[in-house]
Coordinates of N, CA and C in Angstrom, one line a residue:
X30 N 34.7 30.8 -22.2 CA 34.0 31.0 -23.6 C 33.2 29.6 -24.6
X31 N 34.1 28.6 -24.1 CA 33.3 27.2 -24.7 C 32.3 26.7 -23.7
X32 N 32.4 27.1 -22.1 CA 31.5 26.7 -21.8 C 30.5 27.8 -21.5
X33 N 30.6 28.8 -21.6 CA 29.5 29.4 -21.4 C 28.0 29.7 -22.9
X34 N 29.2 28.8 -23.9 CA 27.8 28.4 -25.5 C 27.6 27.6 -25.0
X35 N 28.2 26.0 -24.4 CA 27.4 25.3 -23.6 C 26.4 25.2 -22.8
X36 N 26.4 26.1 -21.5 CA 25.3 26.9 -20.6 C 24.6 27.1 -21.5
X37 N 24.4 27.9 -22.1 CA 23.3 28.4 -23.6 C 22.5 27.3 -24.2
X38 N 22.9 26.6 -24.9 CA 22.2 25.1 -25.4 C 22.0 24.6 -24.3
X39 N 22.5 24.1 -23.3 CA 21.6 23.2 -22.2 C 20.8 24.5 -21.5
X40 N 20.7 25.2 -21.7 CA 19.3 26.1 -20.7 C 18.5 26.0 -21.7
X41 N 18.7 26.3 -23.0 CA 17.6 26.5 -23.9 C 16.8 24.8 -24.2
X42 N 17.6 23.7 -24.2 CA 16.8 22.9 -23.8 C 16.2 21.8 -22.2
X43 N 15.3 22.2 -22.4 CA 14.4 21.7 -21.3 C 13.9 20.3 -21.0
X44 N 13.8 19.0 -20.1 CA 12.4 18.1 -20.2 C 11.3 19.1 -20.4
X45 N 11.0 20.0 -19.8 CA 9.1 20.7 -19.8 C 9.1 20.9 -20.5
X46 N 9.9 21.7 -21.7 CA 9.7 22.2 -22.7 C 8.9 21.6 -23.6
X47 N 8.8 20.5 -23.6 CA 8.1 19.3 -24.5 C 6.6 18.8 -23.5
X48 N 7.0 19.0 -22.8 CA 5.6 18.7 -21.7 C 4.3 18.6 -22.3
X49 N 3.4 17.9 -22.2 CA 2.3 17.7 -22.9 C 1.6 18.5 -21.7
X50 N 0.6 20.3 -21.5 CA 0.2 20.6 -20.4 C -1.3 20.3 -20.8
X51 N -1.7 19.9 -22.4 CA -3.0 19.8 -22.1 C -3.5 18.6 -21.1
X52 N -2.9 17.9 -20.6 CA -3.2 16.6 -19.3 C -2.8 17.3 -18.2
X53 N -3.5 17.4 -16.9 CA -3.3 17.7 -15.6 C -1.9 16.6 -15.1
X54 N -1.8 17.8 -14.1 CA -0.5 16.8 -13.5 C -0.7 15.9 -12.1
X55 N -1.1 15.0 -12.4 CA -0.7 13.9 -10.5 C -0.2 14.6 -9.9
X56 N -0.8 15.1 -8.5 CA 0.3 15.5 -6.8 C 0.6 13.9 -6.8
X57 N 1.7 14.8 -6.5 CA 3.0 14.1 -6.1 C 2.1 12.6 -5.0
X58 N 1.5 12.9 -3.9 CA 1.0 12.4 -3.4 C -0.1 10.9 -3.8
X59 N -0.4 11.0 -5.2 CA -1.1 10.6 -5.9 C 0.4 9.2 -6.9
X60 N 1.2 9.3 -6.7 CA 2.1 8.8 -7.1 C 2.6 7.7 -6.2
X61 N 2.3 7.7 -4.9 CA 3.1 7.2 -4.1 C 1.9 6.0 -3.6
X62 N 2.2 4.8 -3.3 CA 1.7 3.4 -3.5 C 1.0 3.7 -2.1
X63 N -0.5 3.0 -1.7 CA -1.1 3.0 -0.8 C -0.6 1.8 -0.2
X64 N 0.2 1.0 -0.8 CA 0.7 -0.7 -0.2 C 1.6 -0.6 -0.2
X65 N 2.4 -1.1 1.5 CA 4.2 -1.1 1.7 C 4.2 -3.1 2.0
X66 N 5.3 -3.0 1.9 CA 5.7 -4.7 2.6 C 6.8 -4.0 3.5
X67 N 5.8 -4.6 4.7 CA 6.6 -5.1 6.0 C 7.8 -5.3 6.0
X68 N 9.0 -4.2 6.6 CA 10.6 -5.0 6.6 C 10.9 -5.7 7.6
X69 N 10.4 -5.3 9.0 CA 10.5 -5.9 10.3 C 9.9 -5.1 11.3
X70 N 10.3 -5.6 12.6 CA 9.3 -5.2 13.3 C 9.0 -3.7 14.1
X71 N 10.0 -3.3 13.9 CA 9.8 -1.8 14.0 C 9.1 -0.8 13.2
X72 N 9.5 -1.4 11.7 CA 8.7 -0.5 10.2 C 7.4 -0.8 10.9
X73 N 6.8 -2.4 11.4 CA 5.5 -2.5 11.2 C 5.1 -1.5 12.5
X74 N 5.6 -1.4 14.0 CA 5.2 -0.9 14.6 C 5.3 1.2 14.3
X75 N 6.0 1.2 13.3 CA 5.8 2.9 12.6 C 5.0 3.1 12.0
X76 N 4.4 2.2 10.9 CA 4.2 1.7 9.6 C 2.3 1.7 9.9
X77 N 2.0 0.6 10.6 CA 0.9 0.3 11.0 C 0.1 0.8 12.4
X78 N 0.9 -0.2 13.6 CA 0.2 0.6 14.3 C 0.2 2.0 15.0
X79 N 1.1 3.3 14.5 CA 1.2 4.9 14.5 C 0.7 5.2 13.4
X80 N 0.3 4.6 12.7 CA -0.6 5.5 11.4 C -1.7 6.3 12.0
X81 N -1.6 7.5 10.8 CA -2.7 8.3 11.1 C -4.0 7.6 10.7
X82 N -3.4 6.9 9.4 CA -4.7 6.4 8.5 C -5.4 4.5 9.0
X83 N -6.3 4.3 8.5 CA -6.4 3.0 9.2 C -5.6 2.4 8.1
X84 N -5.0 0.9 8.6 CA -4.9 0.0 7.6 C -5.2 -1.3 7.9
X85 N -5.0 -1.9 6.7 CA -5.7 -3.5 6.1 C -4.3 -4.0 6.5
X86 N -3.5 -4.8 6.8 CA -2.6 -5.8 7.0 C -3.2 -7.3 6.1
X87 N -2.1 -6.8 5.3 CA -2.4 -8.7 4.7 C -1.5 -9.7 4.7
X88 N -1.6 -10.5 5.6 CA -0.3 -11.7 6.5 C -1.0 -12.7 4.7
X89 N 0.3 -13.5 4.5 CA 0.1 -13.7 3.1 C 1.8 -14.5 2.9
X90 N 1.7 -16.2 1.9 CA 3.3 -16.2 2.0 C 3.2 -16.7 0.0
X91 N 4.3 -16.7 -0.1 CA 4.7 -16.6 -1.6 C 4.1 -17.7 -2.0
X92 N 4.1 -19.1 -1.7 CA 3.6 -20.5 -2.1 C 2.4 -20.2 -2.1
X93 N 1.0 -19.6 -1.7 CA 0.2 -19.4 -1.6 C -1.1 -19.0 -2.3
X94 N -1.5 -20.1 -2.9 CA -2.5 -20.0 -4.4 C -3.0 -18.6 -4.0
X95 N -4.7 -18.7 -2.9 CA -5.2 -17.6 -2.5 C -4.8 -16.2 -2.3
X96 N -3.9 -16.8 -1.9 CA -2.8 -15.4 -1.9 C -3.1 -14.6 -2.8
X97 N -2.1 -15.2 -4.0 CA -1.9 -14.6 -5.0 C -3.4 -13.9 -5.8
X98 N -4.6 -14.7 -5.6 CA -6.0 -14.3 -6.2 C -6.1 -12.8 -4.7
X99 N -6.4 -13.3 -3.9 CA -6.4 -12.1 -3.4 C -5.9 -10.9 -3.3
X100 N -4.7 -10.8 -3.4 CA -3.3 -9.8 -3.3 C -4.0 -8.5 -4.7
X101 N -4.1 -8.4 -5.2 CA -4.6 -8.0 -6.7 C -6.0 -7.0 -6.1
X102 N -6.8 -8.0 -5.7 CA -8.1 -7.5 -5.1 C -8.1 -6.3 -4.0
X103 N -7.2 -6.8 -3.0 CA -6.9 -6.1 -1.8 C -6.8 -4.9 -2.9
X104 N -5.4 -4.9 -3.1 CA -4.8 -3.4 -3.8 C -5.5 -2.9 -5.1
X105 N -6.8 -3.3 -5.7 CA -7.5 -2.7 -6.3 C -9.0 -1.5 -5.2
X106 N -9.3 -2.4 -4.3 CA -10.2 -1.7 -2.9 C -9.2 -1.1 -2.1
X107 N -8.1 -0.9 -2.1 CA -7.6 -0.2 -1.3 C -7.3 1.5 -2.1
X108 N -6.9 1.2 -3.5 CA -7.1 2.2 -4.6 C -8.1 3.5 -4.9
X109 N -9.0 2.4 -4.5 CA -10.6 3.3 -4.3 C -10.9 4.3 -3.8
X110 N -9.7 3.5 -2.1 CA -10.5 4.8 -1.4 C -9.6 5.7 -1.4
X111 N -8.3 6.2 -2.5 CA -8.1 7.7 -2.0 C -6.6 8.2 -1.7
X112 N -6.7 7.1 -1.1 CA -5.5 7.8 0.6 C -6.0 7.9 1.8
X113 N -7.7 7.1 1.9 CA -8.1 7.6 3.0 C -7.6 6.0 3.4
X114 N -6.9 5.1 2.8 CA -6.3 3.7 4.1 C -5.3 3.4 3.1
X115 N -4.5 2.7 4.0 CA -2.8 2.3 3.7 C -3.3 0.7 4.0
X116 N -2.4 -0.5 3.4 CA -2.8 -1.9 2.8 C -0.8 -1.8 3.4
X117 N -0.6 -2.9 4.6 CA 0.7 -3.2 5.1 C 1.0 -5.1 4.6
X118 N 1.7 -5.3 3.7 CA 1.9 -6.9 3.0 C 2.8 -7.7 3.6
X119 N 2.6 -8.5 4.7 CA 3.4 -9.3 5.8 C 3.6 -10.2 5.4
X120 N 4.5 -11.0 4.9 CA 4.8 -12.1 4.7 C 5.3 -13.0 5.6
X121 N 4.8 -13.9 5.5 CA 4.5 -14.6 6.9 C 5.5 -15.4 7.6
X122 N 6.3 -16.2 6.4 CA 7.6 -16.7 6.7 C 8.9 -15.8 6.8
X123 N 8.9 -14.6 6.2 CA 9.7 -13.9 6.8 C 9.8 -13.1 8.2
X124 N 8.6 -12.9 8.7 CA 8.0 -12.5 9.6 C 7.2 -13.3 11.2
X125 N 7.5 -14.5 10.9 CA 6.9 -15.3 11.8 C 6.2 -14.9 12.9
X126 N 6.9 -14.1 14.1 CA 6.9 -13.7 15.1 C 5.7 -12.3 14.8
X127 N 5.4 -11.7 13.9 CA 4.0 -10.7 13.8 C 3.0 -12.2 13.6
X128 N 2.8 -12.9 12.4 CA 2.5 -13.7 12.4 C 1.2 -14.7 13.9
X129 N 2.4 -15.2 15.0 CA 2.0 -15.4 15.9 C 1.6 -14.0 16.6
X130 N 1.8 -13.5 16.7 CA 1.5 -12.1 17.4 C 0.4 -11.6 17.6
X131 N -0.5 -11.7 15.9 CA -1.5 -11.7 15.8 C -2.3 -12.5 15.6
X132 N -2.5 -13.8 16.2 CA -2.4 -15.5 16.0 C -3.1 -15.5 14.6
X133 N -2.0 -15.7 13.7 CA -2.4 -15.7 12.3 C -2.3 -17.2 12.1
X134 N -3.2 -18.1 12.0 CA -3.0 -19.8 11.8 C -3.2 -20.3 10.2
X135 N -3.7 -19.3 9.4 CA -3.6 -19.7 8.0 C -3.6 -18.4 7.0
X136 N -3.2 -18.3 6.0 CA -2.9 -17.1 4.8 C -4.3 -17.6 3.4
X137 N -4.9 -16.5 3.2 CA -4.3 -15.2 3.7 C -4.8 -14.7 4.7
X138 N -4.5 -13.8 5.4 CA -5.4 -13.6 6.7 C -5.5 -11.9 6.5
X139 N -6.1 -11.3 6.6 CA -6.6 -9.9 6.2 C -7.3 -9.3 7.5
X140 N -6.3 -8.3 8.4 CA -6.5 -7.7 9.7 C -7.0 -6.2 9.5
X141 N -7.8 -5.6 9.8 CA -8.3 -4.4 9.7 C -7.9 -3.4 11.1
X142 N -6.6 -3.2 10.8 CA -6.6 -1.9 12.1 C -6.3 -0.3 12.3
X143 N -7.2 0.2 13.0 CA -7.0 1.7 12.9 C -6.6 1.8 14.8
X144 N -5.7 3.1 15.1 CA -5.6 3.6 16.2 C -4.5 2.5 16.7
X145 N -3.9 1.2 15.8 CA -3.4 0.9 16.7 C -4.1 -1.1 17.2
X146 N -5.4 -0.5 17.0 CA -6.3 -1.6 17.6 C -7.4 -2.0 16.3
X147 N -7.4 -3.5 16.8 CA -8.2 -4.6 15.3 C -9.4 -4.3 15.6
X148 N -9.7 -3.4 14.5 CA -11.0 -3.6 14.0 C -12.0 -4.8 13.5
X149 N -11.4 -5.6 12.8 CA -12.3 -6.7 11.9 C -11.2 -7.2 11.5
X150 N -11.8 -8.8 10.8 CA -10.8 -9.8 10.3 C -11.7 -10.7 9.5
X151 N -10.5 -11.1 8.8 CA -11.3 -12.5 8.0 C -9.5 -13.6 7.2
X152 N -10.7 -14.7 6.8 CA -9.3 -15.3 6.7 C -9.7 -15.8 5.4
X153 N -8.8 -15.9 4.2 CA -10.0 -16.8 2.3 C -9.8 -15.3 2.3
X154 N -10.2 -15.9 0.4 CA -10.8 -15.2 -0.3 C -12.0 -14.5 -0.1
X155 N -11.6 -13.1 -0.5 CA -13.7 -12.7 -0.6 C -13.8 -12.1 -2.4
X156 N -14.7 -11.9 -2.1 CA -15.1 -11.5 -4.0 C -14.9 -9.2 -3.9
X157 N -14.8 -8.5 -4.5 CA -14.2 -7.4 -4.6 C -15.5 -6.8 -4.0
X158 N -16.5 -7.0 -4.2 CA -17.8 -6.3 -3.5 C -17.8 -6.3 -2.1
X159 N -17.6 -7.9 -1.6 CA -16.9 -8.0 0.0 C -15.7 -6.7 0.8
X160 N -14.7 -7.0 0.0 CA -13.6 -6.1 0.3 C -13.6 -4.9 -0.1
X161 N -14.9 -4.1 -0.9 CA -15.3 -2.7 -1.0 C -15.7 -2.1 0.9
X162 N -16.9 -3.6 0.8 CA -17.9 -3.2 2.2 C -16.7 -3.2 3.8
X163 N -15.5 -4.5 3.1 CA -14.7 -4.5 4.2 C -13.9 -3.3 4.7
X164 N -13.4 -2.5 3.4 CA -12.7 -1.2 3.4 C -13.6 -0.5 4.5
X165 N -14.5 -0.5 3.5 CA -15.9 1.1 3.2 C -15.8 1.4 5.1
X166 N -16.5 -0.3 5.9 CA -16.3 -0.6 7.4 C -15.1 0.0 8.2
X167 N -13.6 -0.2 7.6 CA -12.9 0.1 8.7 C -12.8 1.6 8.2
X168 N -12.9 2.2 7.1 CA -13.2 3.7 7.0 C -14.0 4.5 8.2
X169 N -14.9 4.0 8.4 CA -16.1 4.7 9.1 C -16.6 5.6 8.2

C-alpha cells in the first residue's frame, strides 16, 4: 500500500513537467563536440584515418603558448561547420610516434585529412578568417 502511494507521488513528479517548451530542444548530435583528444594510435586510426568526415589534426603541446591561442580559434572554425568536419587534438609529448609519423617539427601544426589522405597543412598561428578558409577548402 505504501509502495503504491510512493509510486503515485513519484509518477506525478516528472523532470519534464517543468520543461520550458517555448524553446526548441537541440538534437543529440549538436550536444557532441566536433573535437576530440586522441588517446592512442588505434584511436587515431579509428577516428581520423577511418573517418567519413574530413578531420583537422591539431598537433600541440601543453607548454606551447601559440597552441593556446590557436586552439580556441580552431574550435570556433570547426563549430561554424555544424558537423561537416571534426578535429583531433594530438599532444606531441604524449604521442611522439604520431608527431614523427606526420613530420611534425614545430607546434602548433595543423594537418587537414580527408579519407585518410593529407590534403593540406600549416604551422603556426592563423587569423580566424584564414582558418575559416582553410576549413572550407578541406570540406570542398
